[in-house]
């Protein structure tokens, strides 16, 4: 990968990203699964035909998402669910953070409120279960059947587990109302409401969010892609968070699936995806997670949690840490 973009590439990308995002958000790109003319589109979406034609021509000329065929436009296979996820997450959910960066630079406390949680939930709607594959396998192999998933998002992990193990009972904790709604809808659609329950609340306050009867039965706690949100302003929040999990559920296993931060490290340019993610974490007030296992171990030992085992993916910087609370 090339290390850095030129100014020309930056300004071009800025305009292209806005053009693609507008076509994506209005639903125009999704409607181009079959070839359509500008006239048809501008009637349906009530847009100015000349401007729309120009935007479509530009996106077709400079991205791999759209093709012009005669007088029609059609999306390519590159407008995949993975591409939609990237657009919804990095432009949809965090777009306001990018636009209001001058304000965030002056007052970082405004960053978290700028995240669009509905678009964030939409992004996760199209993510399949495969990203959670390793966690599913670990939990099934260890024959753990009572799972508490912190920051469970759309409940993909609990649904995948319950589909594979009919004895599985799951509880999730989710703070975003939009994501909580999405999780409950997906559980109902999968007809798993009797075995999976999602609590709306903050997993930094487990004692009040999860009822004692559920806590009593939990044999494994999972935090997948949520610990990284606990590092704004250093390690203190993460340590307090882990301590209260240990107090609520002493002796249980805790699986943390997360990633090592890369922003500001030497050789960081190898990790293009991680750098982008670190950056949006920073400008959305979530902080950047520790960059190596020694630093994570510091957090664990200060929380009196014991790291038993770790699985690391060197290419993406993702990991799973298995801890005893
Ligand atoms: C990156 S998503 C990961 C979702 C899911 N665990 C997965 O791995 O696919 C992080 C989720 O954690 C939720 N979250 C973040 N902080 C939280 C907190 N303190 N309490 C409860 N949920 C939280 C967010 O709303 C979001 O849905």
Coordinates of C-alpha atoms and ligand atoms in Angstrom, one line a residue:
X1 CA 0.0 0.0 0.0
X2 CA 1.2 3.5 -0.7
X3 CA 1.9 5.5 2.5
X4 CA 0.2 8.8 1.9
X5 CA -2.2 10.6 -0.4
X6 CA -1.4 13.8 -2.3
X7 CA -3.5 16.9 -1.8
X8 CA -5.1 16.3 -5.2
X9 CA -6.2 12.8 -4.2
X10 CA -7.6 14.2 -0.9
X11 CA -9.8 16.8 -2.5
X12 CA -11.0 14.4 -5.1
X13 CA -11.8 11.8 -2.5
X14 CA -13.6 14.3 -0.3
X15 CA -15.9 15.2 -3.2
X16 CA -16.3 11.6 -4.4
X17 CA -17.1 10.4 -0.8
X18 CA -19.8 13.0 -0.5
X19 CA -21.3 12.1 -3.9
X20 CA -21.3 8.3 -3.1
X21 CA -22.7 9.0 0.3
X22 CA -25.6 11.1 -1.0
X23 CA -26.5 8.4 -3.6
X24 CA -26.3 5.7 -1.0
X25 CA -28.3 7.6 1.7
X26 CA -31.1 8.6 -0.7
X27 CA -31.5 4.9 -1.8
X28 CA -30.5 5.8 -5.4
X29 CA -27.6 3.4 -5.5
X30 CA -29.7 0.6 -4.0
X31 CA -32.3 1.1 -6.7
X32 CA -29.6 0.7 -9.4
X33 CA -29.4 -3.1 -8.9
X34 CA -31.0 -3.0 -12.4
X35 CA -30.1 -0.5 -15.1
X36 CA -32.1 2.7 -15.0
X37 CA -32.1 6.1 -16.8
X38 CA -31.6 9.5 -15.2
X39 CA -35.2 10.4 -16.2
X40 CA -36.6 7.5 -14.3
X41 CA -34.5 8.2 -11.2
X42 CA -35.1 11.9 -11.1
X43 CA -38.9 11.4 -11.3
X44 CA -38.8 8.7 -8.5
X45 CA -36.5 10.6 -6.2
X46 CA -37.6 14.2 -7.2
X47 CA -34.2 15.4 -8.0
X48 CA -32.8 17.8 -10.5
X49 CA -32.1 15.7 -13.6
X50 CA -29.0 17.6 -14.7
X51 CA -27.3 17.6 -11.3
X52 CA -28.2 13.9 -10.8
X53 CA -26.8 13.0 -14.2
X54 CA -23.5 14.8 -13.4
X55 CA -23.2 13.1 -10.0
X56 CA -23.8 9.7 -11.5
X57 CA -21.4 10.3 -14.3
X58 CA -18.7 11.4 -11.9
X59 CA -19.2 8.4 -9.5
X60 CA -19.2 6.0 -12.5
X61 CA -16.0 7.6 -13.9
X62 CA -14.1 7.6 -10.6
X63 CA -15.3 4.7 -8.5
X64 CA -15.8 0.9 -8.9
X65 CA -19.3 1.1 -7.5
X66 CA -21.3 2.3 -10.6
X67 CA -21.2 1.6 -14.3
X68 CA -22.7 3.6 -17.2
X69 CA -24.3 1.3 -19.8
X70 CA -25.6 3.3 -22.8
X71 CA -28.1 5.8 -21.3
X72 CA -28.5 3.8 -18.1
X73 CA -26.6 3.4 -14.8
X74 CA -26.2 0.2 -12.8
X75 CA -24.3 -0.7 -9.6
X76 CA -21.5 -3.2 -9.8
X77 CA -20.9 -6.1 -7.4
X78 CA -18.5 -3.8 -5.5
X79 CA -21.6 -2.1 -4.0
X80 CA -21.7 -5.1 -1.7
X81 CA -23.0 -5.5 1.9
X82 CA -19.4 -4.9 3.0
X83 CA -19.3 -1.6 1.1
X84 CA -22.6 -0.5 2.5
X85 CA -21.3 -1.3 6.0
X86 CA -18.3 0.9 5.4
X87 CA -20.4 3.8 4.1
X88 CA -23.0 3.5 6.9
X89 CA -20.3 3.3 9.6
X90 CA -17.5 5.6 8.6
X91 CA -19.6 8.3 6.7
X92 CA -23.2 7.7 8.1
X93 CA -22.5 7.2 11.8
X94 CA -19.3 9.3 12.1
X95 CA -19.9 11.9 9.3
X96 CA -20.9 14.7 11.7
X97 CA -17.8 14.1 13.7
X98 CA -15.7 14.6 10.6
X99 CA -17.6 17.8 9.6
X100 CA -17.4 19.3 13.1
X101 CA -13.8 18.5 13.8
X102 CA -12.8 22.2 14.3
X103 CA -15.4 22.2 17.2
X104 CA -14.2 18.9 18.6
X105 CA -10.6 20.1 18.6
X106 CA -11.7 23.0 20.8
X107 CA -14.1 21.0 23.0
X108 CA -13.5 17.2 22.8
X109 CA -16.5 16.5 25.2
X110 CA -18.9 17.3 22.4
X111 CA -17.6 14.4 20.2
X112 CA -19.7 11.5 21.6
X113 CA -23.0 13.3 21.1
X114 CA -22.3 13.8 17.4
X115 CA -22.3 10.0 16.5
X116 CA -25.5 9.1 14.6
X117 CA -26.7 6.0 16.5
X118 CA -29.5 5.1 14.1
X119 CA -27.0 5.0 11.2
X120 CA -24.6 3.1 13.4
X121 CA -27.4 0.5 14.0
X122 CA -28.2 0.4 10.3
X123 CA -24.5 -0.3 9.5
X124 CA -24.6 -3.4 11.7
X125 CA -27.9 -4.6 10.2
X126 CA -26.0 -5.9 7.2
X127 CA -23.1 -7.6 9.0
X128 CA -23.3 -11.3 8.9
X129 CA -22.3 -13.6 11.8
X130 CA -19.0 -14.6 10.3
X131 CA -17.0 -11.9 12.1
X132 CA -18.0 -13.5 15.3
X133 CA -17.0 -17.0 14.2
X134 CA -14.0 -17.5 16.5
X135 CA -16.0 -16.4 19.6
X136 CA -18.8 -18.8 18.7
X137 CA -16.4 -21.7 18.3
X138 CA -14.6 -21.0 21.6
X139 CA -17.9 -20.8 23.5
X140 CA -19.3 -23.9 21.9
X141 CA -16.1 -25.9 22.4
X142 CA -15.9 -24.9 26.1
X143 CA -19.5 -26.0 26.4
X144 CA -20.5 -22.7 28.0
X145 CA -24.3 -22.4 27.8
X146 CA -25.2 -19.2 29.8
X147 CA -23.7 -16.2 28.0
X148 CA -23.8 -12.5 29.0
X149 CA -22.8 -10.3 26.0
X150 CA -21.9 -6.8 27.0
X151 CA -22.4 -4.1 24.3
X152 CA -24.1 -6.9 22.3
X153 CA -25.0 -4.7 19.3
X154 CA -27.5 -6.4 17.0
X155 CA -27.2 -9.7 19.1
X156 CA -25.4 -11.5 16.3
X157 CA -23.3 -13.5 18.7
X158 CA -26.1 -14.7 20.9
X159 CA -28.3 -15.6 17.9
X160 CA -25.5 -17.5 16.2
X161 CA -24.8 -19.4 19.5
X162 CA -28.5 -20.2 20.1
X163 CA -28.9 -21.5 16.6
X164 CA -26.1 -23.9 17.1
X165 CA -26.8 -25.0 20.7
X166 CA -30.3 -25.6 21.8
X167 CA -29.3 -25.4 25.4
X168 CA -28.0 -21.9 25.1
X169 CA -29.4 -19.1 27.2
X170 CA -28.2 -15.6 26.4
X171 CA -28.5 -12.1 27.9
X172 CA -27.3 -9.0 26.2
X173 CA -26.7 -5.5 27.5
X174 CA -26.9 -2.7 25.0
X175 CA -26.9 1.1 25.6
X176 CA -28.1 2.5 22.3
X177 CA -31.9 2.4 22.0
X178 CA -31.6 2.0 18.1
X179 CA -29.3 -1.0 18.5
X180 CA -31.4 -2.4 21.3
X181 CA -34.5 -2.3 19.0
X182 CA -32.6 -3.9 16.2
X183 CA -31.4 -6.7 18.5
X184 CA -34.9 -7.4 19.7
X185 CA -36.3 -7.5 16.2
X186 CA -33.6 -9.9 15.1
X187 CA -34.2 -12.2 18.1
X188 CA -38.0 -12.2 17.4
X189 CA -37.4 -13.0 13.7
X190 CA -35.1 -15.9 14.7
X191 CA -37.9 -17.1 17.1
X192 CA -35.4 -17.0 20.0
X193 CA -37.2 -14.7 22.4
X194 CA -37.6 -17.4 25.0
X195 CA -33.9 -18.0 25.2
X196 CA -32.3 -14.6 24.6
X197 CA -33.1 -11.4 26.5
X198 CA -31.6 -8.0 25.8
X199 CA -31.4 -5.3 28.6
X200 CA -31.3 -1.7 27.6
X201 CA -28.6 -0.1 29.7
X202 CA -24.9 0.7 30.4
X203 CA -22.6 -2.2 30.9
X204 CA -20.6 -0.1 33.2
X205 CA -23.5 -0.4 35.6
X206 CA -24.0 -4.2 35.5
X207 CA -25.4 -4.5 39.1
X208 CA -28.5 -2.4 38.2
X209 CA -28.9 -3.4 34.6
X210 CA -28.8 -7.2 34.8
X211 CA -31.3 -8.8 37.3
X212 CA -29.7 -11.0 40.0
X213 CA -31.5 -14.2 38.7
X214 CA -29.7 -13.8 35.4
X215 CA -26.3 -13.0 37.0
X216 CA -26.6 -16.1 39.1
X217 CA -26.6 -18.4 36.0
X218 CA -24.0 -16.6 33.8
X219 CA -21.0 -18.8 33.1
X220 CA -19.2 -16.6 30.5
X221 CA -19.2 -12.9 29.9
X222 CA -18.3 -11.6 26.4
X223 CA -17.2 -8.1 25.4
X224 CA -16.8 -8.0 21.7
X225 CA -15.6 -4.7 20.1
X226 CA -16.8 -2.8 23.2
X227 CA -13.7 -2.6 25.5
X228 CA -12.1 -0.3 22.9
X229 CA -14.7 2.4 23.8
X230 CA -13.4 2.5 27.4
X231 CA -10.1 4.2 26.7
X232 CA -11.0 7.9 26.2
X233 CA -8.6 9.7 28.6
X234 CA -6.4 6.7 29.5
X235 CA -6.9 3.4 31.2
X236 CA -9.0 4.5 34.2
X237 CA -12.5 3.9 32.7
X238 CA -11.5 0.5 31.5
X239 CA -10.1 -0.5 34.9
X240 CA -13.3 0.7 36.7
X241 CA -15.4 -1.2 34.2
X242 CA -13.5 -4.5 34.6
X243 CA -13.5 -4.2 38.4
X244 CA -17.3 -3.8 38.5
X245 CA -17.7 -6.8 36.1
X246 CA -15.5 -8.9 38.5
X247 CA -17.5 -7.7 41.5
X248 CA -20.8 -8.6 39.8
X249 CA -19.6 -12.0 38.4
X250 CA -16.5 -13.2 40.3
X251 CA -14.8 -16.3 39.0
X252 CA -16.5 -16.4 35.6
X253 CA -14.7 -16.4 32.3
X254 CA -14.5 -13.1 30.4
X255 CA -13.8 -13.1 26.6
X256 CA -12.6 -9.8 25.3
X257 CA -12.6 -9.6 21.5
X258 CA -11.0 -6.4 20.4
X259 CA -8.0 -4.8 18.6
X260 CA -4.7 -3.3 19.3
X261 CA -4.7 0.5 18.5
X262 CA -2.1 1.6 15.9
X263 CA -2.4 5.4 15.6
X264 CA 0.9 7.1 16.4
X265 CA 2.9 3.8 16.3
X266 CA 5.9 3.2 14.0
X267 CA 5.0 1.0 11.0
X268 CA 1.4 2.0 11.5
X269 CA 0.8 2.6 7.8
X270 CA 0.7 -1.2 7.3
X271 CA -2.6 -1.2 9.2
X272 CA -4.8 1.1 7.0
X273 CA -8.1 -0.2 8.3
X274 CA -6.9 0.0 11.9
X275 CA -5.7 3.5 11.5
X276 CA -9.1 4.6 10.1
X277 CA -10.8 2.9 13.0
X278 CA -8.5 4.5 15.6
X279 CA -9.1 7.9 14.0
X280 CA -12.9 7.6 14.2
X281 CA -12.7 6.3 17.7
X282 CA -10.7 9.4 18.6
X283 CA -13.0 11.9 17.0
X284 CA -16.1 10.3 18.4
X285 CA -14.9 10.4 22.0
X286 CA -14.2 6.7 22.4
X287 CA -10.4 6.8 22.7
X288 CA -7.9 4.5 21.2
X289 CA -7.3 1.0 22.8
X290 CA -3.8 0.0 24.1
X291 CA -1.5 -1.0 21.3
X292 CA 0.0 -4.2 22.7
X293 CA -0.7 -7.1 25.0
X294 CA 1.6 -5.7 27.8
X295 CA -0.5 -2.6 28.0
X296 CA -3.7 -4.6 28.1
X297 CA -2.1 -6.8 30.8
X298 CA -1.6 -3.7 32.9
X299 CA -5.3 -2.9 32.7
X300 CA -6.1 -6.5 33.6
X301 CA -3.8 -6.7 36.6
X302 CA -5.0 -3.4 37.9
X303 CA -8.6 -4.8 37.7
X304 CA -7.5 -8.1 39.3
X305 CA -8.5 -10.1 36.3
X306 CA -6.2 -12.9 35.1
X307 CA -5.3 -13.3 31.4
X308 CA -5.5 -17.1 30.8
X309 CA -5.0 -17.3 27.0
X310 CA -4.8 -15.1 24.0
X311 CA -5.5 -15.5 20.3
X312 CA -4.1 -12.8 18.0
X313 CA -4.6 -12.1 14.3
X314 CA -1.3 -10.4 13.3
X315 CA -2.7 -9.1 10.0
X316 CA -5.6 -7.1 11.4
X317 CA -4.4 -6.5 15.0
X318 CA -7.6 -8.1 16.3
X319 CA -7.4 -10.4 19.3
X320 CA -9.4 -12.5 21.7
X321 CA -8.2 -12.5 25.3
X322 CA -9.6 -15.2 27.7
X323 CA -9.7 -13.9 31.3
X324 CA -10.8 -15.2 34.6
X325 CA -12.7 -12.6 36.6
Ligands
LIG1 C1 -18.8 -2.1 17.8 S1 -20.3 -2.5 18.4 C2 -20.1 -4.3 18.6 C3 -21.3 -5.0 18.7 C4 -21.2 -6.5 19.0 N1 -20.7 -6.8 20.3 C5 -20.3 -7.2 17.9 O1 -19.2 -7.6 18.2 O2 -20.7 -7.3 16.7 C6 -20.3 -1.9 20.1 C7 -21.6 -1.9 20.7 O3 -21.5 -1.7 22.1 C8 -22.5 -0.7 22.5 N2 -21.9 -0.1 23.7 C9 -20.9 0.8 23.8 N3 -20.7 1.2 25.1 C10 -21.6 0.5 25.8 C11 -21.9 0.5 27.2 N4 -21.2 1.2 28.1 N5 -22.9 -0.2 27.6 C12 -23.7 -1.0 26.8 N6 -23.5 -1.0 25.4 C13 -22.4 -0.3 25.0 C14 -22.6 0.2 21.3 O4 -23.9 0.8 21.4 C15 -22.5 -0.8 20.2 O5 -23.8 -1.4 19.9

